Amino acid sequence: MATADWDEVTYIRKKQPKASQLRSQQAINSAQRQGLSVETTKKYDGGHNRQLKGDKNTAKLDRETEELHHDTVGMDVSKLIQYGRNQKKLSQKDLATKINEKTQIVTEYENGKAIPNQQVLAKMERILGE
């Protein structure tokens, strides 16, 4: 303790720079000058709240090179949806509102063009089956 001087400052640990400082052009240039590796990537769909995602099997179908065909809802299912909706005296818009989906999705299911999503089908069954 005799060698300690009041004018000297000892840093035990240097403060880490903030993330925003690391992303600045100045920080990138200094890292390149020092020979450090610099990786830059852009966010993909960063600001979107995507709730409707296809099944995991769609990626598998995309990778196949033989026959690129997505299974769609059968005509029997689409007719049942139309029949159930008409029995409840609901329009496509009313049904879409009750299941928290877009009207276009209900239209696709009733036309037999939609790729089956179990969550959407369960919502429709719950509303139409009551």
Coordinates of N, CA and C in Angstrom, one line a residue:
M1 N 0.8 -1.2 0.0 CA 0.0 0.0 0.0 C 0.9 1.2 0.0
A2 N 2.1 1.1 0.4 CA 3.0 2.3 0.4 C 3.3 2.8 -1.0
T3 N 3.2 1.9 -2.0 CA 3.5 2.3 -3.3 C 2.3 2.9 -4.1
A4 N 1.1 2.9 -3.5 CA -0.1 3.4 -4.1 C 0.0 4.9 -4.1
D5 N -0.3 5.5 -5.2 CA -0.3 7.0 -5.4 C -1.7 7.4 -5.7
W6 N -2.1 8.5 -5.1 CA -3.5 9.0 -5.3 C -3.7 9.5 -6.7
D7 N -2.6 9.8 -7.4 CA -2.8 10.3 -8.8 C -2.9 9.2 -9.8
E8 N -2.6 8.0 -9.5 CA -2.7 6.9 -10.4 C -4.0 6.2 -10.4
V9 N -4.5 5.8 -11.5 CA -5.8 5.1 -11.6 C -5.6 3.8 -12.1
T10 N -6.0 2.7 -11.5 CA -5.9 1.4 -11.9 C -7.2 0.9 -12.4
Y11 N -7.2 0.5 -13.7 CA -8.5 -0.1 -14.3 C -8.4 -1.6 -14.2
I12 N -9.4 -2.2 -13.5 CA -9.4 -3.6 -13.3 C -10.0 -4.2 -14.6
R13 N -11.1 -3.6 -15.1 CA -11.7 -4.2 -16.3 C -12.2 -3.0 -17.2
K14 N -11.9 -3.1 -18.5 CA -12.2 -2.1 -19.4 C -13.7 -2.2 -19.7
K15 N -14.4 -1.1 -19.8 CA -15.9 -1.2 -20.2 C -16.0 -1.6 -21.6
Q16 N -16.9 -2.6 -21.8 CA -17.2 -3.1 -23.2 C -18.0 -2.0 -24.0
P17 N -17.7 -1.9 -25.3 CA -18.5 -0.9 -26.1 C -19.9 -1.4 -26.3
K18 N -20.8 -0.5 -26.5 CA -22.2 -0.8 -26.7 C -22.4 -1.5 -28.1
A19 N -23.5 -2.2 -28.3 CA -23.7 -2.8 -29.6 C -23.9 -1.8 -30.7
S20 N -24.5 -0.7 -30.4 CA -24.6 0.3 -31.4 C -23.3 0.9 -31.8
Q21 N -22.3 1.0 -30.9 CA -21.0 1.5 -31.2 C -20.3 0.5 -32.1
L22 N -20.5 -0.8 -31.8 CA -19.8 -1.8 -32.6 C -20.3 -1.9 -34.1
R23 N -21.5 -1.4 -34.3 CA -22.1 -1.4 -35.6 C -21.8 -0.1 -36.4
S24 N -21.1 0.8 -35.8 CA -20.8 2.1 -36.5 C -19.8 1.9 -37.6
Q25 N -19.7 2.8 -38.5 CA -18.8 2.6 -39.6 C -17.3 2.8 -39.1
Q26 N -17.2 3.6 -38.1 CA -15.8 3.8 -37.5 C -15.3 2.5 -36.9
A27 N -16.2 1.8 -36.2 CA -15.8 0.5 -35.6 C -15.4 -0.5 -36.6
I28 N -16.2 -0.6 -37.7 CA -16.0 -1.5 -38.8 C -14.6 -1.2 -39.4
N29 N -14.4 0.0 -39.7 CA -13.1 0.4 -40.3 C -11.9 0.1 -39.5
S30 N -12.0 0.3 -38.2 CA -10.9 0.1 -37.3 C -10.6 -1.5 -37.1
A31 N -11.7 -2.2 -37.1 CA -11.6 -3.7 -37.1 C -10.9 -4.2 -38.4
Q32 N -11.2 -3.6 -39.5 CA -10.6 -4.1 -40.8 C -9.1 -3.7 -40.8
R33 N -8.8 -2.5 -40.2 CA -7.4 -2.1 -40.2 C -6.6 -3.0 -39.3
Q34 N -7.2 -3.5 -38.2 CA -6.5 -4.4 -37.3 C -6.4 -5.9 -37.8
G35 N -7.1 -6.1 -38.9 CA -7.1 -7.5 -39.5 C -8.1 -8.4 -38.9
L36 N -9.1 -7.9 -38.1 CA -10.1 -8.8 -37.5 C -11.1 -9.1 -38.6
S37 N -11.8 -10.2 -38.4 CA -12.9 -10.6 -39.3 C -14.1 -9.8 -39.0
V38 N -14.8 -9.3 -40.1 CA -16.0 -8.5 -40.0 C -17.1 -9.2 -40.8
E39 N -18.2 -9.5 -40.1 CA -19.3 -10.1 -40.7 C -20.5 -9.2 -40.7
T40 N -21.1 -9.0 -41.9 CA -22.3 -8.1 -42.0 C -23.4 -8.9 -42.5
T41 N -24.6 -8.9 -41.9 CA -25.7 -9.6 -42.3 C -26.9 -8.7 -42.2
K42 N -27.9 -8.9 -43.0 CA -29.2 -8.1 -42.9 C -30.2 -9.0 -42.3
K43 N -31.1 -8.4 -41.6 CA -32.2 -9.1 -41.0 C -33.2 -9.4 -42.1
Y44 N -33.8 -10.6 -42.0 CA -34.8 -11.0 -43.0 C -36.2 -11.1 -42.3
D45 N -37.1 -10.4 -42.7 CA -38.5 -10.4 -42.1 C -38.4 -10.0 -40.7
G46 N -37.5 -9.0 -40.4 CA -37.3 -8.6 -39.0 C -38.5 -7.9 -38.4
G47 N -39.2 -7.1 -39.1 CA -40.3 -6.3 -38.6 C -41.6 -6.8 -38.8
H48 N -41.8 -8.0 -39.2 CA -43.1 -8.6 -39.5 C -43.5 -9.5 -38.4
N49 N -44.8 -9.5 -38.1 CA -45.4 -10.4 -37.2 C -46.1 -11.5 -38.0
R50 N -45.4 -12.5 -38.4 CA -46.0 -13.5 -39.2 C -46.6 -14.6 -38.3
Q51 N -47.9 -14.8 -38.4 CA -48.5 -15.9 -37.6 C -48.9 -17.1 -38.5
L52 N -49.1 -16.8 -39.8 CA -49.5 -17.9 -40.7 C -48.3 -18.4 -41.4
K53 N -47.8 -19.5 -41.0 CA -46.7 -20.2 -41.6 C -47.1 -21.5 -42.1
G54 N -46.6 -21.9 -43.2 CA -46.9 -23.2 -43.8 C -46.4 -24.3 -42.9
D55 N -46.9 -25.5 -43.2 CA -46.4 -26.7 -42.5 C -44.9 -26.9 -42.8
K56 N -44.3 -27.7 -41.9 CA -42.9 -28.0 -42.1 C -42.6 -28.8 -43.4
N57 N -43.7 -29.5 -43.8 CA -43.5 -30.4 -45.0 C -43.4 -29.6 -46.3
T58 N -43.8 -28.3 -46.3 CA -43.7 -27.5 -47.5 C -42.2 -27.3 -47.9
A59 N -41.4 -27.1 -46.9 CA -39.9 -27.0 -47.2 C -39.4 -28.3 -47.8
K60 N -39.9 -29.4 -47.3 CA -39.4 -30.7 -47.8 C -39.9 -30.9 -49.2
L61 N -41.1 -30.4 -49.5 CA -41.6 -30.5 -50.9 C -40.8 -29.6 -51.8
D62 N -40.4 -28.5 -51.3 CA -39.7 -27.5 -52.2 C -38.3 -28.1 -52.5
R63 N -37.7 -28.9 -51.6 CA -36.4 -29.5 -51.9 C -36.5 -30.7 -52.9
E64 N -37.6 -31.3 -53.0 CA -37.7 -32.4 -53.9 C -37.8 -31.9 -55.4
T65 N -37.1 -32.6 -56.2 CA -37.1 -32.2 -57.6 C -38.0 -33.0 -58.5
E66 N -38.6 -34.0 -58.0 CA -39.4 -34.9 -58.9 C -40.8 -34.2 -59.2
E67 N -41.7 -34.2 -58.3 CA -43.0 -33.6 -58.6 C -43.2 -32.5 -57.5
L68 N -43.3 -31.3 -57.9 CA -43.5 -30.2 -57.0 C -45.0 -29.9 -56.9
H69 N -45.6 -30.6 -56.0 CA -47.1 -30.4 -55.8 C -47.4 -30.3 -54.4
H70 N -48.1 -29.3 -54.0 CA -48.6 -29.2 -52.6 C -50.0 -29.8 -52.5
D71 N -50.2 -30.5 -51.5 CA -51.5 -31.1 -51.3 C -52.5 -30.0 -50.8
T72 N -53.7 -30.0 -51.4 CA -54.6 -28.9 -51.1 C -55.8 -29.6 -50.4
V73 N -56.7 -28.8 -49.9 CA -57.9 -29.3 -49.2 C -58.8 -30.0 -50.2
G74 N -59.3 -31.1 -49.8 CA -60.1 -31.9 -50.7 C -61.5 -31.2 -50.9
M75 N -62.1 -31.6 -52.0 CA -63.4 -31.0 -52.3 C -64.5 -31.3 -51.3
D76 N -64.4 -32.5 -50.7 CA -65.3 -32.9 -49.7 C -65.2 -32.0 -48.4
V77 N -64.0 -31.6 -48.1 CA -63.8 -30.7 -46.9 C -64.3 -29.4 -47.3
S78 N -64.1 -28.9 -48.5 CA -64.5 -27.5 -48.8 C -66.1 -27.5 -48.9
K79 N -66.7 -28.6 -49.4 CA -68.2 -28.6 -49.4 C -68.7 -28.6 -48.0
L80 N -68.1 -29.3 -47.1 CA -68.5 -29.4 -45.7 C -68.4 -28.0 -45.0
I81 N -67.3 -27.3 -45.3 CA -67.2 -25.9 -44.8 C -68.3 -25.0 -45.3
Q82 N -68.6 -25.1 -46.6 CA -69.7 -24.3 -47.2 C -71.0 -24.7 -46.5
Y83 N -71.3 -25.9 -46.4 CA -72.5 -26.4 -45.9 C -72.7 -25.9 -44.4
G84 N -71.6 -26.1 -43.6 CA -71.7 -25.7 -42.2 C -71.9 -24.2 -42.1
R85 N -71.2 -23.4 -42.9 CA -71.3 -22.0 -42.9 C -72.7 -21.6 -43.3
N86 N -73.3 -22.2 -44.3 CA -74.7 -21.8 -44.7 C -75.7 -22.2 -43.6
Q87 N -75.5 -23.4 -42.9 CA -76.4 -23.8 -41.9 C -76.4 -22.8 -40.7
K88 N -75.2 -22.2 -40.4 CA -75.1 -21.2 -39.4 C -75.5 -19.8 -39.9
K89 N -75.8 -19.7 -41.2 CA -76.2 -18.4 -41.8 C -75.1 -17.3 -41.6
L90 N -73.9 -17.8 -41.9 CA -72.7 -16.9 -41.8 C -72.2 -16.6 -43.2
S91 N -71.7 -15.4 -43.4 CA -71.0 -15.1 -44.6 C -69.6 -15.5 -44.5
Q92 N -68.8 -15.5 -45.6 CA -67.4 -15.8 -45.5 C -66.7 -14.8 -44.6
K93 N -67.1 -13.6 -44.7 CA -66.5 -12.5 -43.8 C -66.8 -12.8 -42.4
D94 N -68.0 -13.1 -42.0 CA -68.3 -13.4 -40.6 C -67.5 -14.6 -40.1
L95 N -67.4 -15.6 -40.9 CA -66.7 -16.8 -40.5 C -65.2 -16.4 -40.3
A96 N -64.7 -15.7 -41.2 CA -63.3 -15.2 -41.1 C -63.0 -14.4 -39.8
T97 N -64.0 -13.5 -39.5 CA -63.9 -12.7 -38.3 C -63.9 -13.6 -37.1
K98 N -64.8 -14.6 -37.0 CA -64.9 -15.4 -35.8 C -63.6 -16.3 -35.6
I99 N -63.0 -16.7 -36.7 CA -61.8 -17.5 -36.5 C -60.5 -16.7 -36.6
N100 N -60.6 -15.4 -36.7 CA -59.5 -14.5 -36.7 C -58.5 -14.7 -37.9
E101 N -59.1 -14.9 -39.0 CA -58.3 -15.1 -40.3 C -58.9 -14.1 -41.3
K102 N -58.2 -14.0 -42.4 CA -58.6 -13.2 -43.5 C -59.7 -13.9 -44.3
T103 N -60.5 -13.0 -44.9 CA -61.6 -13.6 -45.8 C -61.1 -14.4 -46.9
Q104 N -60.0 -14.0 -47.4 CA -59.3 -14.8 -48.5 C -59.0 -16.2 -48.2
I105 N -58.6 -16.4 -46.9 CA -58.3 -17.8 -46.5 C -59.5 -18.7 -46.4
V106 N -60.7 -18.1 -46.0 CA -61.9 -18.9 -46.0 C -62.3 -19.2 -47.4
T107 N -62.2 -18.2 -48.3 CA -62.5 -18.4 -49.7 C -61.6 -19.5 -50.3
E108 N -60.3 -19.5 -50.0 CA -59.4 -20.6 -50.5 C -59.8 -22.0 -50.0
Y109 N -60.2 -22.0 -48.7 CA -60.6 -23.3 -48.2 C -61.9 -23.8 -48.8
E110 N -62.8 -22.9 -49.1 CA -64.1 -23.3 -49.7 C -63.9 -23.6 -51.2
N111 N -62.9 -23.1 -51.8 CA -62.7 -23.4 -53.3 C -61.8 -24.6 -53.4
G112 N -61.2 -25.1 -52.3 CA -60.4 -26.3 -52.4 C -59.0 -26.0 -52.8
K113 N -58.5 -24.7 -52.7 CA -57.2 -24.3 -53.2 C -56.2 -24.1 -52.1
A114 N -56.7 -24.2 -50.8 CA -55.8 -23.9 -49.7 C -55.0 -25.1 -49.3
I115 N -53.7 -24.8 -48.9 CA -52.9 -25.9 -48.3 C -53.4 -26.1 -46.9
P116 N -53.7 -27.3 -46.5 CA -54.4 -27.5 -45.2 C -53.5 -27.1 -44.0
N117 N -54.0 -26.3 -43.1 CA -53.3 -25.9 -41.9 C -54.2 -26.4 -40.8
Q118 N -53.7 -27.2 -39.9 CA -54.5 -27.9 -38.9 C -55.1 -26.9 -37.9
Q119 N -54.4 -25.8 -37.6 CA -54.9 -24.8 -36.7 C -56.1 -24.1 -37.3
V120 N -56.1 -23.7 -38.6 CA -57.2 -23.0 -39.2 C -58.4 -24.0 -39.3
L121 N -58.1 -25.3 -39.6 CA -59.2 -26.2 -39.7 C -59.9 -26.5 -38.3
A122 N -59.0 -26.5 -37.3 CA -59.6 -26.7 -35.9 C -60.4 -25.5 -35.5
K123 N -60.0 -24.3 -35.9 CA -60.8 -23.1 -35.6 C -62.2 -23.2 -36.3
M124 N -62.1 -23.5 -37.6 CA -63.4 -23.6 -38.4 C -64.3 -24.7 -37.8
E125 N -63.7 -25.8 -37.4 CA -64.5 -26.9 -36.8 C -65.2 -26.5 -35.5
R126 N -64.4 -25.7 -34.7 CA -65.0 -25.2 -33.5 C -66.2 -24.3 -33.7
I127 N -66.1 -23.4 -34.7 CA -67.1 -22.4 -34.9 C -68.3 -23.1 -35.6
L128 N -68.0 -23.9 -36.6 CA -69.1 -24.5 -37.4 C -69.7 -25.7 -36.7
G129 N -69.0 -26.3 -35.8 CA -69.6 -27.5 -35.1 C -70.4 -27.2 -33.9
E130 N -70.5 -26.0 -33.5 CA -71.3 -25.6 -32.3 C -72.7 -25.9 -32.5

